[in-house]
Short mmCIF file of C-alpha atoms in Angstrom, two decimals:
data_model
loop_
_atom_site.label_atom_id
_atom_site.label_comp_id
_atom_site.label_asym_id
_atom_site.label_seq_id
_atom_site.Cartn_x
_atom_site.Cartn_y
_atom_site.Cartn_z
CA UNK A 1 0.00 0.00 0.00
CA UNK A 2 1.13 3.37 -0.69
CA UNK A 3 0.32 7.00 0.53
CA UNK A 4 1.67 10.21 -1.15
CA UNK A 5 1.77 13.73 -0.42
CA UNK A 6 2.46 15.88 -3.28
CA UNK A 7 2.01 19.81 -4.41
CA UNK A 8 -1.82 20.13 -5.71
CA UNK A 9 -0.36 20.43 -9.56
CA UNK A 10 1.16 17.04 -9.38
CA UNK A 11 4.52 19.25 -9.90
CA UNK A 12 6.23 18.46 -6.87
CA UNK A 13 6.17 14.85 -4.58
CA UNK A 14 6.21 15.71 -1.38
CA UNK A 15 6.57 12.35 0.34
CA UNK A 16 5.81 8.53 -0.76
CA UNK A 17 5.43 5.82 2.16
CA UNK A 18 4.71 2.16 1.53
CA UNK A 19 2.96 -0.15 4.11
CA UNK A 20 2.49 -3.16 3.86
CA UNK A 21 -0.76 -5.06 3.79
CA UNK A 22 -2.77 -5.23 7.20
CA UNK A 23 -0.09 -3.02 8.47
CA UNK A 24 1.87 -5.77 9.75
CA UNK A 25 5.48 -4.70 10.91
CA UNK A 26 8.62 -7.26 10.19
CA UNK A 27 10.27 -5.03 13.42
CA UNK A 28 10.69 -7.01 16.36
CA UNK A 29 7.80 -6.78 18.66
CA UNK A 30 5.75 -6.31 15.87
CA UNK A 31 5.53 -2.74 15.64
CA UNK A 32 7.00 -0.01 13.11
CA UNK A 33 8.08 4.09 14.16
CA UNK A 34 8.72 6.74 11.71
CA UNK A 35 8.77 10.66 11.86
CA UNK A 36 8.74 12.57 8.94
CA UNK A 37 9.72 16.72 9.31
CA UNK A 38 7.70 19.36 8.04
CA UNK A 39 10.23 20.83 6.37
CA UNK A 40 10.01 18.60 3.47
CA UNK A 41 6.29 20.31 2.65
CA UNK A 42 7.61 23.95 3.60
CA UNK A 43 6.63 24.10 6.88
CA UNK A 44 7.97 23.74 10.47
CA UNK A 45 7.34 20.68 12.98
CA UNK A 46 7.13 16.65 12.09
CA UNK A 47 4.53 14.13 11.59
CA UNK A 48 4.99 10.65 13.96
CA UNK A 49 3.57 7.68 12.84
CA UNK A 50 3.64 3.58 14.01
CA UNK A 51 2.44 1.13 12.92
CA UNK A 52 1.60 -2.76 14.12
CA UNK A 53 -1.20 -5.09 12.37
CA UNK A 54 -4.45 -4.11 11.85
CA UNK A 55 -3.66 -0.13 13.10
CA UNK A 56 -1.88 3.04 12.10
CA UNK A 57 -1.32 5.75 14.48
CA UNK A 58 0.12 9.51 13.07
CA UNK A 59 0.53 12.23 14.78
CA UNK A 60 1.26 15.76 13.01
CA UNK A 61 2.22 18.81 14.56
CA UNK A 62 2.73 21.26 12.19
CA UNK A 63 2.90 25.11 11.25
CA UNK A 64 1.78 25.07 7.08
CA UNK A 65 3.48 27.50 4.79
CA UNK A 66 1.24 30.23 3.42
CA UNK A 67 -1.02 29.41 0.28
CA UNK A 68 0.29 25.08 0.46
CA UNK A 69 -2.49 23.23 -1.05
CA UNK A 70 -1.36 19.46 -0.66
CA UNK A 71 -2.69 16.56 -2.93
CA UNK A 72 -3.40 13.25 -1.21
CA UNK A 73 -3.30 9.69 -2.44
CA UNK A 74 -3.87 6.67 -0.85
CA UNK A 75 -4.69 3.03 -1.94
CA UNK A 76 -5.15 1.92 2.00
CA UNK A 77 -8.72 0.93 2.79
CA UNK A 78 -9.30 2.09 6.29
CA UNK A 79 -11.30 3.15 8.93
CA UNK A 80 -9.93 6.59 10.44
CA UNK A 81 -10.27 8.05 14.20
CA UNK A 82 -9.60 11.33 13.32
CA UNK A 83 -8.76 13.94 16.31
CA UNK A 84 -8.25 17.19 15.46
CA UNK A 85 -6.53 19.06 18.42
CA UNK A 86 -5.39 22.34 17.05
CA UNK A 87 -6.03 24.27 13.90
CA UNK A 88 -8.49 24.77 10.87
CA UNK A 89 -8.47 21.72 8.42
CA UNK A 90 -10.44 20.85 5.32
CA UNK A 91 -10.08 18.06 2.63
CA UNK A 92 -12.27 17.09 -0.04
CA UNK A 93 -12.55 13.78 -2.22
CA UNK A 94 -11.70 14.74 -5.88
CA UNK A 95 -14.37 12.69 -8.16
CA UNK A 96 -17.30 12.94 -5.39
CA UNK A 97 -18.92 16.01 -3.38
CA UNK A 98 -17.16 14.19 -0.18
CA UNK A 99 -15.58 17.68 2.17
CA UNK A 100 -13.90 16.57 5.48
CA UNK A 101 -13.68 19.65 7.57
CA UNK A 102 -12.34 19.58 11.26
CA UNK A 103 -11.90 22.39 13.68
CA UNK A 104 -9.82 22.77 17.00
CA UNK A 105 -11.22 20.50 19.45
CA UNK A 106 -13.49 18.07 16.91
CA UNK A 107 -13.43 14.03 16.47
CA UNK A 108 -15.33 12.18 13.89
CA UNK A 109 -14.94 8.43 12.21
CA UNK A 110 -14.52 8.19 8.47
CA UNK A 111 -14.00 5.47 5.85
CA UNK A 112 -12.19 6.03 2.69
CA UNK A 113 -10.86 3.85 -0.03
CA UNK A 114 -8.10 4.54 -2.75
CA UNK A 115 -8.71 7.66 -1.50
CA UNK A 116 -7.57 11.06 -4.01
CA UNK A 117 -7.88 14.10 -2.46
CA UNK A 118 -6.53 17.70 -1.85
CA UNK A 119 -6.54 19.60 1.27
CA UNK A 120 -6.11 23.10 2.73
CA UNK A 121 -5.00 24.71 5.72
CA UNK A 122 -5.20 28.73 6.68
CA UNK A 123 -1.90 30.48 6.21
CA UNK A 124 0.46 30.08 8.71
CA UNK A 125 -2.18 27.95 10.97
CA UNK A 126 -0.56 26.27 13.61
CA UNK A 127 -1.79 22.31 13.18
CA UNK A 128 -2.21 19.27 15.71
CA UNK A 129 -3.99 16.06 14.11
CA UNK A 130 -4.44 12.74 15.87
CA UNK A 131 -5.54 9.72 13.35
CA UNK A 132 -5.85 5.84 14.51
CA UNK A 133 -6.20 3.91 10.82
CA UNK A 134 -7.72 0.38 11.26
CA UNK A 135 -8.51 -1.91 8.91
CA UNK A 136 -12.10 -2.66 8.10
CA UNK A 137 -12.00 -6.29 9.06
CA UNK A 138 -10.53 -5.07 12.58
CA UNK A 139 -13.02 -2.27 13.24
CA UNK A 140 -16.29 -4.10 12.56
CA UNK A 141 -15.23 -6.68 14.99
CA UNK A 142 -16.28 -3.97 17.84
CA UNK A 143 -19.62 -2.71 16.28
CA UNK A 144 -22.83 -2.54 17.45
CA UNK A 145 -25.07 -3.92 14.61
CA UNK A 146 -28.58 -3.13 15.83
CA UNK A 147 -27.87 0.94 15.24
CA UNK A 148 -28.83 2.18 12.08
CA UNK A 149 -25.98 4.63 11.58
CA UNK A 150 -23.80 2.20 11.96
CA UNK A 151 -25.55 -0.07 9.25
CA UNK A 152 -25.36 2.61 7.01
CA UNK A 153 -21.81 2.78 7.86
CA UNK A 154 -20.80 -0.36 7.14
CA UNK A 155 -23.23 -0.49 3.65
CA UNK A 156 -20.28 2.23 2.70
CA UNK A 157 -17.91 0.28 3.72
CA UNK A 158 -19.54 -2.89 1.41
CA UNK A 159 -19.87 -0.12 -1.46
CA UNK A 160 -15.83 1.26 -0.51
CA UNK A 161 -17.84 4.69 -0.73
CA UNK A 162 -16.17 7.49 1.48
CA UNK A 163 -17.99 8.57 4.33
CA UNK A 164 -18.30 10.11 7.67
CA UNK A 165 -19.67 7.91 10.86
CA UNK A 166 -21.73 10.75 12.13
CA UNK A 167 -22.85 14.31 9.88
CA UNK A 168 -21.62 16.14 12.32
CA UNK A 169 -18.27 16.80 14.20
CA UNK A 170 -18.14 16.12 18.21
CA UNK A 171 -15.99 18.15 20.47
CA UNK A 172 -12.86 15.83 22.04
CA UNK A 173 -13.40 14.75 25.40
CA UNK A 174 -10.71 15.19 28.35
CA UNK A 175 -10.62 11.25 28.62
CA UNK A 176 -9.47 11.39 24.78
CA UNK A 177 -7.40 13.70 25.28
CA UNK A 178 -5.84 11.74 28.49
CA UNK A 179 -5.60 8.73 26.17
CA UNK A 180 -4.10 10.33 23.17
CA UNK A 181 -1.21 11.70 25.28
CA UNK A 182 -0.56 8.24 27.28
CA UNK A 183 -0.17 6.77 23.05
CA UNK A 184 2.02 9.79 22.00
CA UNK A 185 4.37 9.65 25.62
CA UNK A 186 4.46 5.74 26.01
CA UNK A 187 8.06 4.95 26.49
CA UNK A 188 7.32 1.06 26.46
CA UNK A 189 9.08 -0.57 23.89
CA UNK A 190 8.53 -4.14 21.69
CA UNK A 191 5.39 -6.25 22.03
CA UNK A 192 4.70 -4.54 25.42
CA UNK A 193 4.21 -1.26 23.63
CA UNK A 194 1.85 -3.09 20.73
CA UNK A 195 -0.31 -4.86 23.42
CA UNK A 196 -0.37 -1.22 25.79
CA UNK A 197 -1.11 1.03 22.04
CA UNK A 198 -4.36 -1.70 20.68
CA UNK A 199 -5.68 -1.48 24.50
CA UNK A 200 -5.55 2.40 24.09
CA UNK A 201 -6.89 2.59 20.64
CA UNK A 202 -9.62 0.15 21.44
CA UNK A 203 -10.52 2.41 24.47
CA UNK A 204 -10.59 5.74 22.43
CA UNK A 205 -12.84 4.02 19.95
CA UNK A 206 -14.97 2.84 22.67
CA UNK A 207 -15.27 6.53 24.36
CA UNK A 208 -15.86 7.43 20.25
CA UNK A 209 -18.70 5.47 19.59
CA UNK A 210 -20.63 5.88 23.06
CA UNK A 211 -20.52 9.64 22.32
CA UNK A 212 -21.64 9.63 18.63
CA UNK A 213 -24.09 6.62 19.07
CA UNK A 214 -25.58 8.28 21.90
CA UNK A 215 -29.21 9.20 21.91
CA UNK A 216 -28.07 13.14 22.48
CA UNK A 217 -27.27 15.01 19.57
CA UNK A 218 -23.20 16.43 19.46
CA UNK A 219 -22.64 19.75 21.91
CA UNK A 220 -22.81 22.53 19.75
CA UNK A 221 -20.49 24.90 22.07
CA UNK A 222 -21.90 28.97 22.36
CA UNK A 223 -18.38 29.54 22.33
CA UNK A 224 -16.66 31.17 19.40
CA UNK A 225 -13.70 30.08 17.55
CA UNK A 226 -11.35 32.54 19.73
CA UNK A 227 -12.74 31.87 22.96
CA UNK A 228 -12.20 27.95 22.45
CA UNK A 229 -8.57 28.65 21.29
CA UNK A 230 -8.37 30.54 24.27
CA UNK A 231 -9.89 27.51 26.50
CA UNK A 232 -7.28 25.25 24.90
CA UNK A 233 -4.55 27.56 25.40
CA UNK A 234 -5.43 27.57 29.15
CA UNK A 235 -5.53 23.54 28.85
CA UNK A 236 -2.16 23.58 27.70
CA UNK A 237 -0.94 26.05 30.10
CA UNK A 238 -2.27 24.09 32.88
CA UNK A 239 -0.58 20.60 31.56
CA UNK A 240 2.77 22.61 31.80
CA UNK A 241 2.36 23.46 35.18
CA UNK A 242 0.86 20.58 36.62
CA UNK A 243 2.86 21.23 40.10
CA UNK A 244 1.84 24.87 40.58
CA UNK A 245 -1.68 25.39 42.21
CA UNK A 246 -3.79 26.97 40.56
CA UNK A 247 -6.71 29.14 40.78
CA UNK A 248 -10.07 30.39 38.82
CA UNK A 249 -8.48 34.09 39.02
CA UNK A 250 -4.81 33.25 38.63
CA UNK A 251 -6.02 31.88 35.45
CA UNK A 252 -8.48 34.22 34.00
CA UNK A 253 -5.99 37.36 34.78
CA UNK A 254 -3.28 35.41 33.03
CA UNK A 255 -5.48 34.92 29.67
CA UNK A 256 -7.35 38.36 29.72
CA UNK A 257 -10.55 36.84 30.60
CA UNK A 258 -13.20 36.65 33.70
CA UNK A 259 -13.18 33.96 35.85
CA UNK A 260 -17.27 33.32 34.88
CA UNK A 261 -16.64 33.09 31.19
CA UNK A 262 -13.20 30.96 32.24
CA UNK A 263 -15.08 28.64 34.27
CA UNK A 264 -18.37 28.26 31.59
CA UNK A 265 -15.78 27.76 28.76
CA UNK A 266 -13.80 25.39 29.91
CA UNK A 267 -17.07 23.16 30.77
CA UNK A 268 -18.42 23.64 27.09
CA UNK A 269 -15.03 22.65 25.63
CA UNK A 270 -13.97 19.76 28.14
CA UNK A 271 -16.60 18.81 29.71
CA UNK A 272 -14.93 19.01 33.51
CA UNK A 273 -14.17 21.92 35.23
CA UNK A 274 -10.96 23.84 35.42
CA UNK A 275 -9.68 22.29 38.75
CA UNK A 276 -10.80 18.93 38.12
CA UNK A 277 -9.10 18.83 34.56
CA UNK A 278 -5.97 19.85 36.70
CA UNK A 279 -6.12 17.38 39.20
CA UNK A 280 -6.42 14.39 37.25
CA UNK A 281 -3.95 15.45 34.88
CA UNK A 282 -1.50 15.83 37.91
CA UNK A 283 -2.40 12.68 39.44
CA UNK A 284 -1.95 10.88 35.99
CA UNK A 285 1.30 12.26 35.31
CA UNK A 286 2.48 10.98 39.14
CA UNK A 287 1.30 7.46 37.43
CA UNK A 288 3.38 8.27 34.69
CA UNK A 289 6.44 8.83 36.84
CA UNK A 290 5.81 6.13 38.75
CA UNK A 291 5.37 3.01 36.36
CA UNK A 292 7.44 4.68 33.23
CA UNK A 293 10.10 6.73 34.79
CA UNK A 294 10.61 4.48 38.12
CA UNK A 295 11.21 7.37 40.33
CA UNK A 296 9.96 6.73 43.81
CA UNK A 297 7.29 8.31 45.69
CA UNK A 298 8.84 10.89 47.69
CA UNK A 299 10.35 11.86 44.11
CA UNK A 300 6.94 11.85 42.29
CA UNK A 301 5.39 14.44 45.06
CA UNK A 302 7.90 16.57 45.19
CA UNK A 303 7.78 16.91 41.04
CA UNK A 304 4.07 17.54 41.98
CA UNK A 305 4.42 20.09 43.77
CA UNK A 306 3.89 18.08 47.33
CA UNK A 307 6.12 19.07 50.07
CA UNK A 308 5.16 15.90 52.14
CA UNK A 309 4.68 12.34 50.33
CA UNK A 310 1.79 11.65 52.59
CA UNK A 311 0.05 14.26 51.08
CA UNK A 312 0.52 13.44 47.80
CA UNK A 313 -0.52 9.48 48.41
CA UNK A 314 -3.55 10.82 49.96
CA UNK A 315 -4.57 12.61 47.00
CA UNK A 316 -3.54 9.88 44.58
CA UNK A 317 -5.75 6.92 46.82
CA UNK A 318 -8.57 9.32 46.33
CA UNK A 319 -7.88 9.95 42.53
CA UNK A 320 -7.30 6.19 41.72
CA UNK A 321 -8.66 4.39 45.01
CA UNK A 322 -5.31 2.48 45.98
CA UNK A 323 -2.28 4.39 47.34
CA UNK A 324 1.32 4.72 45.06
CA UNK A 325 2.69 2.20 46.81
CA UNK A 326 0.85 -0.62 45.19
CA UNK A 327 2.75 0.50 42.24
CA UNK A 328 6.05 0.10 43.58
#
């Protein structure tokens, strides 16, 4: 199978990959890496990818040169979790009246097939996309046959007829978020990093399809497209600083806001409130450190900010329900 990326005038190649069928990987431990930089298509940052059988994971992170318009082949047939974290991104299916368009903070499932395609970005946009590709065979095995978008679905599949899961776009949950950081930072390596990825993808599909299968239609946010960049800014602000405490009006003076529209954004966007998001992100970094990194516990509180361990085990029992130490 082949993908390339290539200038919309078919003057330029960009980049050709080949994979091979079910994305099986000859690597020992069964899985595949490669990064690819930005620079090759004019632009700044890289694009991450593995790969093990039956899945695809990328990961771009990229700042587009003004006016690129990219043309897109691929012969893979595949079903794609498509994340899109940061930036302004449309495609469309050259042939049909297929458009893909994602904005910051939006998830969907889509099928495609010997896909051809162009796409656009806004000059100078600052891009983050998260994309699981599984094979058909793999994905169905997890479906829930009795709903009658996902019949339709899988009719598209039967027809290889590019489609979306759902019409509309949902807005990324913190627990996907939480889940598409512990893929991008796992540190595992071999078959123990294969069997920890499929248990992660399988989980972000699940939290997928209970959202867009649900009998509530997707949360169309009040918010406007500044104010949500401004909610995710504060996100990533807080991730940085997971061992400084934090408050409502620390927060809102810091980003030129109100701690009212702070606190009612952040609950449109993420679905948790400001502290909340904070603590569990702490708590599952101090997991992180603990079962990745090896440090022990009095190490782990004081990168949290503790200044006594007990503390810190008290609030991690509460966050988890067992204390650090079962970890060690």
């Amino acid at each position: 199978m082949t993908v390339r990326l290539h200038s919309e005038d078919l003057q330029e190649l960009f980049v050709e990959s080949q994979y091979p069928e079910r994305y099986s990987s000859t690597d020992p431990g069964g899985i595949t890496e490669r990064e690819y930089p930005a620079e090759l298509l004019g632009g700044k940052g890289s694009y991450r990818e593995l790969f093990m059988e039956n899945i695809h994971v990328g990961f771009g992170n990229l700042r587009m040169p003004d006016g690129l318009k990219l043309g897109f082949e691929s012969e893979m047939e595949s079903v794609e979790l498509h994340f899109a974290l940061r930036g302004d991104t449309f495609a469309e299916e050259i042939g049909t009246s297929n458009t893909f368009e994602f904005g910051i903070n939006q998830h969907n499932i889509l099928y495609a097939s010997q896909f051809k395609g162009r796409a656009q970005y806004l000059p100078g946009d600052h891009v983050q996309i998260f994309e699981v590709n599984l094979r058909p065979a793999f994905f169905q095995r997890f479906l829930p046959q009795e709903n009658r978008a996902i019949l339709a679905f899988i009719s598209s599949l039967n027809q290889k007829k590019s489609t979306l899961l759902s019409p509309q776009n949902y807005p990324i949950t913190y627990s996907m978020h939480r889940l598409i950081q512990e893929v991008l930072q796992c540190k595992r390596k071999g078959i123990f990093k294969r069997m920890f990825i499929e248990s992660k993808v399988t989980e972000l599909l699940l939290l997928q399809l209970e959202q867009i299968l649900s009998l509530q239609p997707p949360g169309s946010s009040p918010l406007k497209k500044k104010e949500v960049e401004l909610i995710y800014a504060v996100r990533e602000y807080l991730l940085k600083h997971l061992a400084v405490p934090q408050s409502l009006a620390k927060l809102a003076h810091e980003f030129g806001t109100n701690e009212f529209a702070l606190k009612k954004g952040f609950k449109a966007v993420f679905g948790t409130t400001v502290f909340t998001f904070w603590q569990t992100a702490r708590m599952e970094e101090a997991k992180h450190l603990l079962v990745d990194e090896e440090l022990n516990i009095g190490e782990v509180a004081d990168r949290m900010g503790y200044q006594h361990p007990q503390h810190f085990s008290t609030a991690f029992k509460r966050q988890f329900g067992y204390p650090p130490s079962r970890l060690r």
